[in-house]
C-alpha positions as a Markdown table, in Angstrom:
| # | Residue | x | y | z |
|---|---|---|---|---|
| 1 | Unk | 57.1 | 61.7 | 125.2 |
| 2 | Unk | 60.5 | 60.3 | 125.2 |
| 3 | Unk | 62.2 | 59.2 | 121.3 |
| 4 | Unk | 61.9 | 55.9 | 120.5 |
| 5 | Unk | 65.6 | 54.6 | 121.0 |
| 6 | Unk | 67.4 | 53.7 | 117.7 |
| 7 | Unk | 67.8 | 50.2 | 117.2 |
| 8 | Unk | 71.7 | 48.8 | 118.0 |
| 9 | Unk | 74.1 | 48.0 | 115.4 |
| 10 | Unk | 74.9 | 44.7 | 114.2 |
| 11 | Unk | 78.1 | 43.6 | 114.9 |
| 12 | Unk | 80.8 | 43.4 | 112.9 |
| 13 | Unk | 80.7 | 39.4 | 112.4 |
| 14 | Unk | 77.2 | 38.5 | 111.6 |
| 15 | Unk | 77.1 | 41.8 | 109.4 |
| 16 | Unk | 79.8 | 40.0 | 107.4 |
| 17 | Unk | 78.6 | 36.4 | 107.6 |
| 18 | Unk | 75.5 | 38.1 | 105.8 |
| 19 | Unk | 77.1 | 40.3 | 103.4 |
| 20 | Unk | 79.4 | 37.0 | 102.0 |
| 21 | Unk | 75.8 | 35.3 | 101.1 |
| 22 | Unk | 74.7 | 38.2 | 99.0 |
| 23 | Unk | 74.6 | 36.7 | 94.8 |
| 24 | Unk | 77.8 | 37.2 | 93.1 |
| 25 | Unk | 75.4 | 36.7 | 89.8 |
| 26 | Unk | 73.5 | 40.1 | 91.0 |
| 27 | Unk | 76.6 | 42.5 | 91.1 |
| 28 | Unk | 73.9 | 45.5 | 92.4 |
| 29 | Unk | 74.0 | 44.2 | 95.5 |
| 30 | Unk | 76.6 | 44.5 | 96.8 |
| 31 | Unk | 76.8 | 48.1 | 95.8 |
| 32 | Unk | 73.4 | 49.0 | 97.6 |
| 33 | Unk | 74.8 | 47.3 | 100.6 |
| 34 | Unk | 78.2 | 49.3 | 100.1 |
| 35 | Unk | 75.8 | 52.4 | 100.2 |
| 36 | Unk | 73.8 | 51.3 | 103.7 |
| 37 | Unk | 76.4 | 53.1 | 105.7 |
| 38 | Unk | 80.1 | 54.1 | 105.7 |
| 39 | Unk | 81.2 | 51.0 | 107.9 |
| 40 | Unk | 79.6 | 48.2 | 105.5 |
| 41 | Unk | 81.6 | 50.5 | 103.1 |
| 42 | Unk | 84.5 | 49.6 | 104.7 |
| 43 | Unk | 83.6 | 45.9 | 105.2 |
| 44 | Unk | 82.8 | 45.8 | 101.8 |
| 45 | Unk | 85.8 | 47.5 | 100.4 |
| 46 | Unk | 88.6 | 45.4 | 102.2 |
| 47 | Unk | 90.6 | 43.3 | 100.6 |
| 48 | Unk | 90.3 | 40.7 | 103.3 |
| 49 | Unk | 86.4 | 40.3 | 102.6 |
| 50 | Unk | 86.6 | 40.3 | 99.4 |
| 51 | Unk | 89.0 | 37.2 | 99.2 |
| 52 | Unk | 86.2 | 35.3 | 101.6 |
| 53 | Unk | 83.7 | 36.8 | 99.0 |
| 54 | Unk | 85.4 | 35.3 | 96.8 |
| 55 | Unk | 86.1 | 31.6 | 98.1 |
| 56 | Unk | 82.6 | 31.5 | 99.6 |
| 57 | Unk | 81.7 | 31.3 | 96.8 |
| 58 | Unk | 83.7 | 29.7 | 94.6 |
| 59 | Unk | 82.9 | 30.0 | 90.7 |
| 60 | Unk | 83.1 | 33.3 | 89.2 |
| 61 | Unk | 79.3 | 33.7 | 88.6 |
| 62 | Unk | 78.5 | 34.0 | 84.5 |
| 63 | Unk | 77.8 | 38.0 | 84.1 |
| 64 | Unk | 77.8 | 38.0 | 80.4 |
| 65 | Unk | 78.6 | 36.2 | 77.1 |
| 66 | Unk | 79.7 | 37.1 | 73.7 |
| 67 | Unk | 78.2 | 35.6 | 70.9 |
| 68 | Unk | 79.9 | 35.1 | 67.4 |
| 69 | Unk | 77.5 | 35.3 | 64.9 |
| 70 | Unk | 77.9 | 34.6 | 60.6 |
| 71 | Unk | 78.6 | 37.6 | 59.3 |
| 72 | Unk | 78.1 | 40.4 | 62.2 |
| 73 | Unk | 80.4 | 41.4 | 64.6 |
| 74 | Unk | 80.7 | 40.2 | 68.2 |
| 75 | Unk | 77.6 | 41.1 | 70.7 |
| 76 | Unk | 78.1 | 41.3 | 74.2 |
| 77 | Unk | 75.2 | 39.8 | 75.9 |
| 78 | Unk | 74.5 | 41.0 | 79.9 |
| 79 | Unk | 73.5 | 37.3 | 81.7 |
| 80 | Unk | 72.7 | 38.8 | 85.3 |
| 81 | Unk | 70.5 | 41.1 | 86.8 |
| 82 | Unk | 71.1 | 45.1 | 85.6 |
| 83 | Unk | 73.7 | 46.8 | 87.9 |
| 84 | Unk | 74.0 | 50.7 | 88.7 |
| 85 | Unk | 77.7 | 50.6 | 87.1 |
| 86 | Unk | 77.9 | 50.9 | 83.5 |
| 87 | Unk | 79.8 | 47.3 | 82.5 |
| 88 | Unk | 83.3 | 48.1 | 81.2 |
| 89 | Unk | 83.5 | 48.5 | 77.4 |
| 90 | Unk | 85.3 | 45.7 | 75.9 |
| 91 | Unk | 85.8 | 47.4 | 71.7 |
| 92 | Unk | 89.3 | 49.5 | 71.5 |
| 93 | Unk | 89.0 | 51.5 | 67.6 |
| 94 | Unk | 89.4 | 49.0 | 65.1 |
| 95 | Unk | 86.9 | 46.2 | 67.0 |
| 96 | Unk | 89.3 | 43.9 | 66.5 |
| 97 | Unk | 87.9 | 40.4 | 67.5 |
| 98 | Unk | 88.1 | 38.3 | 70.9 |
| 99 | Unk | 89.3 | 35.2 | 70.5 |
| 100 | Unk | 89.0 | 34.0 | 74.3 |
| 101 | Unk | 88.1 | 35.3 | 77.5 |
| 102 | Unk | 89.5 | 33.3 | 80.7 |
| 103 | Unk | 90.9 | 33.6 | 84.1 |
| 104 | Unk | 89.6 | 37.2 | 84.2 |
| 105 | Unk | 91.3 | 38.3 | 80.9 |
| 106 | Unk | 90.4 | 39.1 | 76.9 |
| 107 | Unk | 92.2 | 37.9 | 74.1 |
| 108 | Unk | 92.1 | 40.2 | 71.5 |
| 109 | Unk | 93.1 | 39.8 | 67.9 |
| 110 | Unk | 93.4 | 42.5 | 65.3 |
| 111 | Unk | 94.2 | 41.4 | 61.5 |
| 112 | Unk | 94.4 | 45.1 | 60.5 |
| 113 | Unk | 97.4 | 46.0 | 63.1 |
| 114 | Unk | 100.7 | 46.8 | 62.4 |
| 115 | Unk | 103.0 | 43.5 | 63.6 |
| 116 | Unk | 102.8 | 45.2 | 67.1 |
| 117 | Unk | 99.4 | 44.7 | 68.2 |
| 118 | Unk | 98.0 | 41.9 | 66.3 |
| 119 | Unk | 97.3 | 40.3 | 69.5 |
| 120 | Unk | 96.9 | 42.0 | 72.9 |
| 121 | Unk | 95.5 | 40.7 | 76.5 |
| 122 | Unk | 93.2 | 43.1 | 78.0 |
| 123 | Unk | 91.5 | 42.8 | 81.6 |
| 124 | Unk | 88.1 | 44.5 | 81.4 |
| 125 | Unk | 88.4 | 45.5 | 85.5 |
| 126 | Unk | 91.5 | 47.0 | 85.4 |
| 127 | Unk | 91.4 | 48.4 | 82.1 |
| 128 | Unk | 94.4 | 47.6 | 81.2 |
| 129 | Unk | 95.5 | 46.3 | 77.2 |
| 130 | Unk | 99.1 | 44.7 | 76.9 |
| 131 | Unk | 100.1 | 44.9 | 73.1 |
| 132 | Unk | 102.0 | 41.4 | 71.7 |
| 133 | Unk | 104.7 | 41.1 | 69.8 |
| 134 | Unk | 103.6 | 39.3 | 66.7 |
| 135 | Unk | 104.0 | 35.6 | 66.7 |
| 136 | Unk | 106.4 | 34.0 | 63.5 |
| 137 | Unk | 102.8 | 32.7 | 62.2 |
| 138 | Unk | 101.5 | 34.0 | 58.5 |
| 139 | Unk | 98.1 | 33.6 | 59.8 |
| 140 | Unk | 96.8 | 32.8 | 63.7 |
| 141 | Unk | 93.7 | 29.9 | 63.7 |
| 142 | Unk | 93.3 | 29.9 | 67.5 |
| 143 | Unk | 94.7 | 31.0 | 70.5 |
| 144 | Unk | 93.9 | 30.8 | 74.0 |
| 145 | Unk | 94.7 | 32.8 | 77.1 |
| 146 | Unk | 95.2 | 31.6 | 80.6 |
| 147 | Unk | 96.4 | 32.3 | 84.1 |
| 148 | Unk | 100.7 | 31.4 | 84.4 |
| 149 | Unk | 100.6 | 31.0 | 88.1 |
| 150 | Unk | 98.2 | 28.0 | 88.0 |
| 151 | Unk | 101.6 | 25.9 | 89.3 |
| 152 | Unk | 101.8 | 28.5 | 92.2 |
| 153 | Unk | 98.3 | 27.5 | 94.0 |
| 154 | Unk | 96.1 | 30.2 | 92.2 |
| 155 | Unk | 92.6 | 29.5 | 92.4 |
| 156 | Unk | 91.5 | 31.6 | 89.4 |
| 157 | Unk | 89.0 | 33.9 | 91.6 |
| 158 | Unk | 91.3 | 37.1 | 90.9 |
| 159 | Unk | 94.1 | 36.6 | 88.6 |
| 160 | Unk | 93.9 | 40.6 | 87.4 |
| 161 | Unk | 97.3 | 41.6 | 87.1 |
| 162 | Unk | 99.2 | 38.6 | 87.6 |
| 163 | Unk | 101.4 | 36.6 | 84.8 |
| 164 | Unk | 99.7 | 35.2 | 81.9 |
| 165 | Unk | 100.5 | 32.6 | 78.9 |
| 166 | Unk | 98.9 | 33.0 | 75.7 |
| 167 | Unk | 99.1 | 29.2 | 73.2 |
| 168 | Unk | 98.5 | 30.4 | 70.2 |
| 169 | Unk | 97.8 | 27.9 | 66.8 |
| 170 | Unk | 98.5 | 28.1 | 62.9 |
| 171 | Unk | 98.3 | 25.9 | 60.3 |
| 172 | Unk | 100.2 | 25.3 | 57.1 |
| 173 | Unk | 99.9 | 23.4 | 54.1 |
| 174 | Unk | 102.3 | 20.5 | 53.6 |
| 175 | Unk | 101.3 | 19.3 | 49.8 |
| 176 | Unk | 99.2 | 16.4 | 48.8 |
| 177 | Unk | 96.4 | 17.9 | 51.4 |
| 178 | Unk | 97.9 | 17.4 | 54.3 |
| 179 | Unk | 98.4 | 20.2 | 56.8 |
| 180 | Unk | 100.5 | 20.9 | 59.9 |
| 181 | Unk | 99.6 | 22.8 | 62.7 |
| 182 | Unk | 102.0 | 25.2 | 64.8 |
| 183 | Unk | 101.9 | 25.8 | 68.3 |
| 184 | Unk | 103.9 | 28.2 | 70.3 |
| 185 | Unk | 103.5 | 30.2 | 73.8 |
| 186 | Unk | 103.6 | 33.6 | 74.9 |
| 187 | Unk | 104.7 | 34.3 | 78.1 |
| 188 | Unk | 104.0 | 37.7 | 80.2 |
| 189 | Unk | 107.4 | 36.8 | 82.7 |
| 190 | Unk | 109.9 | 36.6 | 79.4 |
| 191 | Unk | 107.7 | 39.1 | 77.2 |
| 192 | Unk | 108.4 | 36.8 | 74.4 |
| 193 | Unk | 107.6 | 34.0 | 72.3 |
| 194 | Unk | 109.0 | 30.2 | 73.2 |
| 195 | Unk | 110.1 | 27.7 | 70.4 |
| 196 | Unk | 107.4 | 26.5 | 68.0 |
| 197 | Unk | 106.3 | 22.7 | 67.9 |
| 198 | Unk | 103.9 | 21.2 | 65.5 |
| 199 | Unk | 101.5 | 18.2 | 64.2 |
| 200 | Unk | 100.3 | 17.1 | 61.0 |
| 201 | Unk | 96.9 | 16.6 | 60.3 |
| 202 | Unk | 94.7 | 14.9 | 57.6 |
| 203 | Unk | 93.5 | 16.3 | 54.7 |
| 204 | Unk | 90.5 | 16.4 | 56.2 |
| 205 | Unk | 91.5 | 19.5 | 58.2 |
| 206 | Unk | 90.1 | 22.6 | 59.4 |
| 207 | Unk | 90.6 | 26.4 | 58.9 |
| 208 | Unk | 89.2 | 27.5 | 62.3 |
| 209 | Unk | 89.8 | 26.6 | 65.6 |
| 210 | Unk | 87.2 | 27.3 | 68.7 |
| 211 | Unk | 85.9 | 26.0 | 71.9 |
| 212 | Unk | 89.2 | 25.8 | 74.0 |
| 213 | Unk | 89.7 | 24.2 | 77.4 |
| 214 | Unk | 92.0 | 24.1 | 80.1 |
| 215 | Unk | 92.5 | 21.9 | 82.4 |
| 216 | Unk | 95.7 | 21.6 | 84.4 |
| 217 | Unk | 98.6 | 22.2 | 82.0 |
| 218 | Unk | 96.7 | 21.1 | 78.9 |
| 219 | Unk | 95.3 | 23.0 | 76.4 |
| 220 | Unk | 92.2 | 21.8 | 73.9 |
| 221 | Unk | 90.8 | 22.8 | 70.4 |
| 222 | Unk | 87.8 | 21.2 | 69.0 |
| 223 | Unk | 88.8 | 21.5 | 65.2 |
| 224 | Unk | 85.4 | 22.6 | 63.7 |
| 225 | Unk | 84.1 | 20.5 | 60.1 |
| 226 | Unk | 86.0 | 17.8 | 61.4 |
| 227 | Unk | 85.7 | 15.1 | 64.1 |
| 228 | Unk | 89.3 | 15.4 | 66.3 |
| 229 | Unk | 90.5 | 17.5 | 69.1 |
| 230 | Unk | 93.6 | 19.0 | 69.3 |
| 231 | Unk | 95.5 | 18.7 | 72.8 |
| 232 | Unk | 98.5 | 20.8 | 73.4 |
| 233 | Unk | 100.4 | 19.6 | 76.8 |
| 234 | Unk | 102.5 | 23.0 | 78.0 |
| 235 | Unk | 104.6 | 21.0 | 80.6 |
| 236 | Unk | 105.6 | 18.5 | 77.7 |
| 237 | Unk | 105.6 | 21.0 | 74.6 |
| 238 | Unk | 103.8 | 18.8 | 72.6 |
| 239 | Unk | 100.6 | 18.8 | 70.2 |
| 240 | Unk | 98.7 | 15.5 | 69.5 |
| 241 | Unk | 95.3 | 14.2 | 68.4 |
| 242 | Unk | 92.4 | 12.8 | 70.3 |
| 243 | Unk | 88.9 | 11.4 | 68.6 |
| 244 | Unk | 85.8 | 12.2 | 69.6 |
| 245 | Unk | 82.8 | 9.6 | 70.6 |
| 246 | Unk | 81.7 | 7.4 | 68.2 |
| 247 | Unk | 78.7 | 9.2 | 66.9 |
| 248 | Unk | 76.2 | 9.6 | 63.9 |
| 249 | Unk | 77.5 | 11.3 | 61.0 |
| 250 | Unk | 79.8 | 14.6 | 62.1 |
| 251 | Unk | 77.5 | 16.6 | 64.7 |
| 252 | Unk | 79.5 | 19.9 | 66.1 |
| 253 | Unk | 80.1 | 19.7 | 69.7 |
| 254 | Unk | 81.8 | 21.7 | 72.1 |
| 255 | Unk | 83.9 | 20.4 | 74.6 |
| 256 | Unk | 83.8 | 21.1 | 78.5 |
| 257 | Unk | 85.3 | 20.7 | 81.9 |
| 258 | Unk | 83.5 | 18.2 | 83.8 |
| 259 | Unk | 82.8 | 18.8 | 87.9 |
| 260 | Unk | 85.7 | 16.2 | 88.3 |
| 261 | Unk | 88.2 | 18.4 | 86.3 |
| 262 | Unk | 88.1 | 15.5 | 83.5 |
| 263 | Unk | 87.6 | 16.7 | 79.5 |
| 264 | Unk | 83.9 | 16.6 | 78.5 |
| 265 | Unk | 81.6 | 16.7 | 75.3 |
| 266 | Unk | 78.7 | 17.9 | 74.4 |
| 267 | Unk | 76.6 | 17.6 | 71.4 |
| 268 | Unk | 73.0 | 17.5 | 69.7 |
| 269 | Unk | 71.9 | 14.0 | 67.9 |
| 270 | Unk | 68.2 | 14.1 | 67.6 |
| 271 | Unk | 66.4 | 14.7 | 69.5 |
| 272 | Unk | 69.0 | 14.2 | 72.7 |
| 273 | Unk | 71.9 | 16.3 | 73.9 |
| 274 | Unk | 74.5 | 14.0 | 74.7 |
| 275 | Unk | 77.2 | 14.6 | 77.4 |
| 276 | Unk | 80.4 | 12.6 | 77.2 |
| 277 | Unk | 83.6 | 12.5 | 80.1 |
| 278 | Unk | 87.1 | 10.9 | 78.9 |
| 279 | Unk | 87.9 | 8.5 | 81.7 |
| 280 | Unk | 91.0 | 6.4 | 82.4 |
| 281 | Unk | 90.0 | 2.7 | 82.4 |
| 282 | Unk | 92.1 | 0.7 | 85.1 |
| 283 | Unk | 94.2 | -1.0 | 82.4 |
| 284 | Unk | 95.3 | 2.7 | 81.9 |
| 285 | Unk | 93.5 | 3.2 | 78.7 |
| 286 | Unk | 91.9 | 6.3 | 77.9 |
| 287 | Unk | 88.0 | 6.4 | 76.2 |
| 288 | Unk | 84.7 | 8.2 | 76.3 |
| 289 | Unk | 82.0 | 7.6 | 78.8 |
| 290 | Unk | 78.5 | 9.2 | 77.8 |
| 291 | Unk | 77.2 | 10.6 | 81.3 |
| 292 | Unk | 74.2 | 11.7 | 80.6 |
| 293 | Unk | 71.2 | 12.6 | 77.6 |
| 294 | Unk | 69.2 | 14.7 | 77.7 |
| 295 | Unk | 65.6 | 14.7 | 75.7 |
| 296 | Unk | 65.3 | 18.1 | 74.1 |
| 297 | Unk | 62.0 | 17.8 | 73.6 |
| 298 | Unk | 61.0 | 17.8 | 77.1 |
| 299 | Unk | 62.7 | 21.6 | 77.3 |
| 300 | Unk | 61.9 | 23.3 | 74.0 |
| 301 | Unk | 58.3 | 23.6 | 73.4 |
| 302 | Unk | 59.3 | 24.0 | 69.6 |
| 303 | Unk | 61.8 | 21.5 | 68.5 |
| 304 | Unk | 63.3 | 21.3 | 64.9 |
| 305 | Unk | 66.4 | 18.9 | 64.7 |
| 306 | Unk | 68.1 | 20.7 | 61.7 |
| 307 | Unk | 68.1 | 24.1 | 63.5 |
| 308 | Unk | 69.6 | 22.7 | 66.9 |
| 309 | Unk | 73.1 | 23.0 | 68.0 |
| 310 | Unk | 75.2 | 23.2 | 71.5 |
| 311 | Unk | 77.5 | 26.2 | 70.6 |
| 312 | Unk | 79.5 | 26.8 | 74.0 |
| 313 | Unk | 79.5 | 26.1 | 77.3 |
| 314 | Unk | 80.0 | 27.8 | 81.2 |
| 315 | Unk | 82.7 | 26.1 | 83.4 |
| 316 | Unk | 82.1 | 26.2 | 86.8 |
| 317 | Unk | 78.1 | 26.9 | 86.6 |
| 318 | Unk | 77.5 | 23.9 | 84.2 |
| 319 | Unk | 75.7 | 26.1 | 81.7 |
| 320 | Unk | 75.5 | 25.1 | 78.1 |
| 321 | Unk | 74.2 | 27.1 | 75.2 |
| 322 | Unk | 71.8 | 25.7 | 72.7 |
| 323 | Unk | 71.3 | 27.7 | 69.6 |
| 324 | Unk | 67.8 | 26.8 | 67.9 |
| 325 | Unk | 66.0 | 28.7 | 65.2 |
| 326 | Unk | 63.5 | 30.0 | 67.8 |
| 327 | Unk | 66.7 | 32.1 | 69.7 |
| 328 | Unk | 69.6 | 30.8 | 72.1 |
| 329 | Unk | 69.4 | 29.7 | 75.1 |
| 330 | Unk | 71.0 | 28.6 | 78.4 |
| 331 | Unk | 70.7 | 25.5 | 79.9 |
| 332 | Unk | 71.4 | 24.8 | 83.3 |
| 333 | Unk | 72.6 | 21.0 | 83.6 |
| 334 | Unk | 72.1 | 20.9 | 87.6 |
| 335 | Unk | 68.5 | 22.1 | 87.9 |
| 336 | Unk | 67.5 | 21.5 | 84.0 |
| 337 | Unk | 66.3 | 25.0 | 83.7 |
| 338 | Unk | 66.1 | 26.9 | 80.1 |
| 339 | Unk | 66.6 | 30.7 | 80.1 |
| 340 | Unk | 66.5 | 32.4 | 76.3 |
| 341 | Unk | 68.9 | 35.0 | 76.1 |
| 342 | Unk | 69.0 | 36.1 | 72.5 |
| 343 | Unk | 66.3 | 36.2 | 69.4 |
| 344 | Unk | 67.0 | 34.2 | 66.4 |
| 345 | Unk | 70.4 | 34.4 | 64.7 |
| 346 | Unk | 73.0 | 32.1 | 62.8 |
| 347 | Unk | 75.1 | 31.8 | 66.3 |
| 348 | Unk | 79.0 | 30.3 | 65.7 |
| 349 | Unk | 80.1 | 30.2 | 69.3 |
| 350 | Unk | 79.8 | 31.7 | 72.7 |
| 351 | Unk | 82.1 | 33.3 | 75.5 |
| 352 | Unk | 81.3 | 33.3 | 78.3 |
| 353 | Unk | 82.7 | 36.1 | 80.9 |
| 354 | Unk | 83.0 | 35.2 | 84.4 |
| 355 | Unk | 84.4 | 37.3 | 86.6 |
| 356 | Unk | 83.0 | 38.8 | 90.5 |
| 357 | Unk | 82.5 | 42.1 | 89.8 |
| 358 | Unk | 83.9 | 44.0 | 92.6 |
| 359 | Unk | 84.7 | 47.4 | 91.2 |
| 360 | Unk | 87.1 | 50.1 | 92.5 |
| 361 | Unk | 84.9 | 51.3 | 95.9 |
| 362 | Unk | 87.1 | 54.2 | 96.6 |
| 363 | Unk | 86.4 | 55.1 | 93.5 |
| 364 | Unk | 82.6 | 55.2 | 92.8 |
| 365 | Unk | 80.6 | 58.6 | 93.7 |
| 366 | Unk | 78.2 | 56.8 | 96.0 |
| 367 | Unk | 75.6 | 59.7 | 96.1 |
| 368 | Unk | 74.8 | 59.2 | 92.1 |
| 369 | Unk | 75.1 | 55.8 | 92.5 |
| 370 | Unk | 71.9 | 55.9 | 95.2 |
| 371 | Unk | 70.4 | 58.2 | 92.6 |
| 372 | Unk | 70.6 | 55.4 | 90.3 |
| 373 | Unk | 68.9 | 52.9 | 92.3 |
């Protein structure tokens, strides 16, 4: 009796066409299909598919988050399914903190370094750490990094390797309470520091600095025990102040790029989560317009006002972290689902690190890596 006849290959095209629809948020699988057979290795591992990987679709998917908690150290949290690939270690000795992670990239900032190496930018994929010359500031409150070549057409899908600013913030004391707070950029290109401009605050200012957002050339700070937001404008070189909504008491928010690339709020005023935009009126006049609220009691099971707080958010899959006394969780504004992703703990903010995870194919031993699955 004759062998059954194998069955023919896919083509080339459709295999493709079905290997661009596989998750981004489940990194495993697109090393099983890698493993399949030597030619969907070398679909897989050009650099052509992965650019269509990468613009099918879209937004970086969220793979993990770290989470700032009182009086502990920085935990990285996975978000997506496990992967065969140990994820990159993200501590160098010292743990020196991470201030932001954007645009494929780690700020990290180390109080204990000599002046070389206070700050450094590392990118978890490629491994590589570039040490900073120390910035004229007695003491850094916030700092963001961010992709340089946004005026070139980058689409922020795979800046590894490519220029980078870093805007980094510190505040002095002018007398009589008031304070002023520094500004001054980094740049990769010049490998130095630029001139320093400033702003003076209230004496109702802050000590910290979190939550920052980019959007086009503009950089923003919500400015924590207070109610402001600090904009810094790289194209103009200037720092100024913008108010927050009008709201009950001071309730910590977070801010947030909205789906139409405008600034956005978020924050908890029993028992709603409110979510503001800053529009442009058409007599050219700036303000706040609350989008949308959400009842909290309709998605926690257990609520307890005192105990609830939004503590970070994730541009591009409109995720938003809730921290209640029962654990934190994610909230996904599109399809209103809740995920916990961490027990019960005094949560400050949240990072989140999005990024595709295509690692180094030529690199992988694919036989262990079978073994594995």
């Amino acid at each position: 009796m004759a062998s059954p006849r194998p069955p023919p290959e896919l083509m080339a095209d459709p295999v493709i066409e079905i290997l661009l629809r596989l998750p981004p948020g489940d990194p495993a699988c697109l090393i099983r299909a890698s493993l399949v057979c030597k030619a969907w290795l070398r679909l897989i591992s050009d650099g052509t598919f992965l650019r269509r990987y990468r613009a099918f679709h879209r937004a970086p998917p969220l793979l993990a988050f770290l989470a700032n908690t009182y009086g502990s150290e920085d935990r990285l949290i996975p978000f997506t399914s496990p992967t065969p690939f140990k994820p990159p270690a993200f501590v160098y000795s010292g743990r020196p903190e991470v201030m932001d992670w954007r645009h494929g990239r780690a700020l990290l900032f180390d109080m204990w370094a000599d002046s070389e190496g206070v700050l450094s930018v590392w990118d978890p994929m490629t491994r590589h750490r570039q040490v900073l010359p120390k910035p004229d500031f007695s003491y850094i409150n916030g700092a963001v990094v961010l992709c340089a070549s946004a005026s070139a057409g980058c689409d922020h899908l795979d800046c590894h390797g490519g220029p980078f600013l870093v805007v980094c913030l510190s505040r002095s004391s002018m007398g009589g309470g008031a304070t002023a707070t520094a500004a001054r950029v980094y740049s990769s290109d010049a490998g130095s520091w630029g001139a320093q401009t400033s702003v003076q605050l209230g004496p109702d200012s802050i000590s910290e600095m979190n939550s920052p957002v980019v959007i086009g050339d503009e950089v923003y700070f919500a400015l924590n025990l207070t109610s402001r937001i600090l904009k810094y404008s790289l194209g103009k070189d200037d720092l100024s102040l913008i108010g927050p909504p009008d709201q009950d008491g001071h309730s910590k928010f977070v801010l947030m790029r909205t789906e139409d690339g405008s600034l956005g709020l978020a924050a908890v005023r029993d028992p709603h989560l409110y979510l503001w935009s800053r529009k442009v009126n058409p007599e050219g006049v700036a303000g706040w317009v609350n989008c949308r609220v959400i009842n909290l009691r309709t998605l926690f099971s257990i609520y307890n006002h005192k105990t609830t707080t939004v503590i970070g958010f994730a541009e591009g899959v409109e995720i938003i972290f809730v921290s209640t006394f029962m654990g934190l969780f994610a909230v996904e504004l599109k399809s209103g689902k809740v995920k916990k992703v961490a027990g019960p703990d005094y949560y400050l903010s949240v990072l989140p690190i999005m990024s595709f995870y295509t690692p180094d194919w030529g690199r992988c031993n694919h036989r262990r890596g079978l073994a594995d699955l």
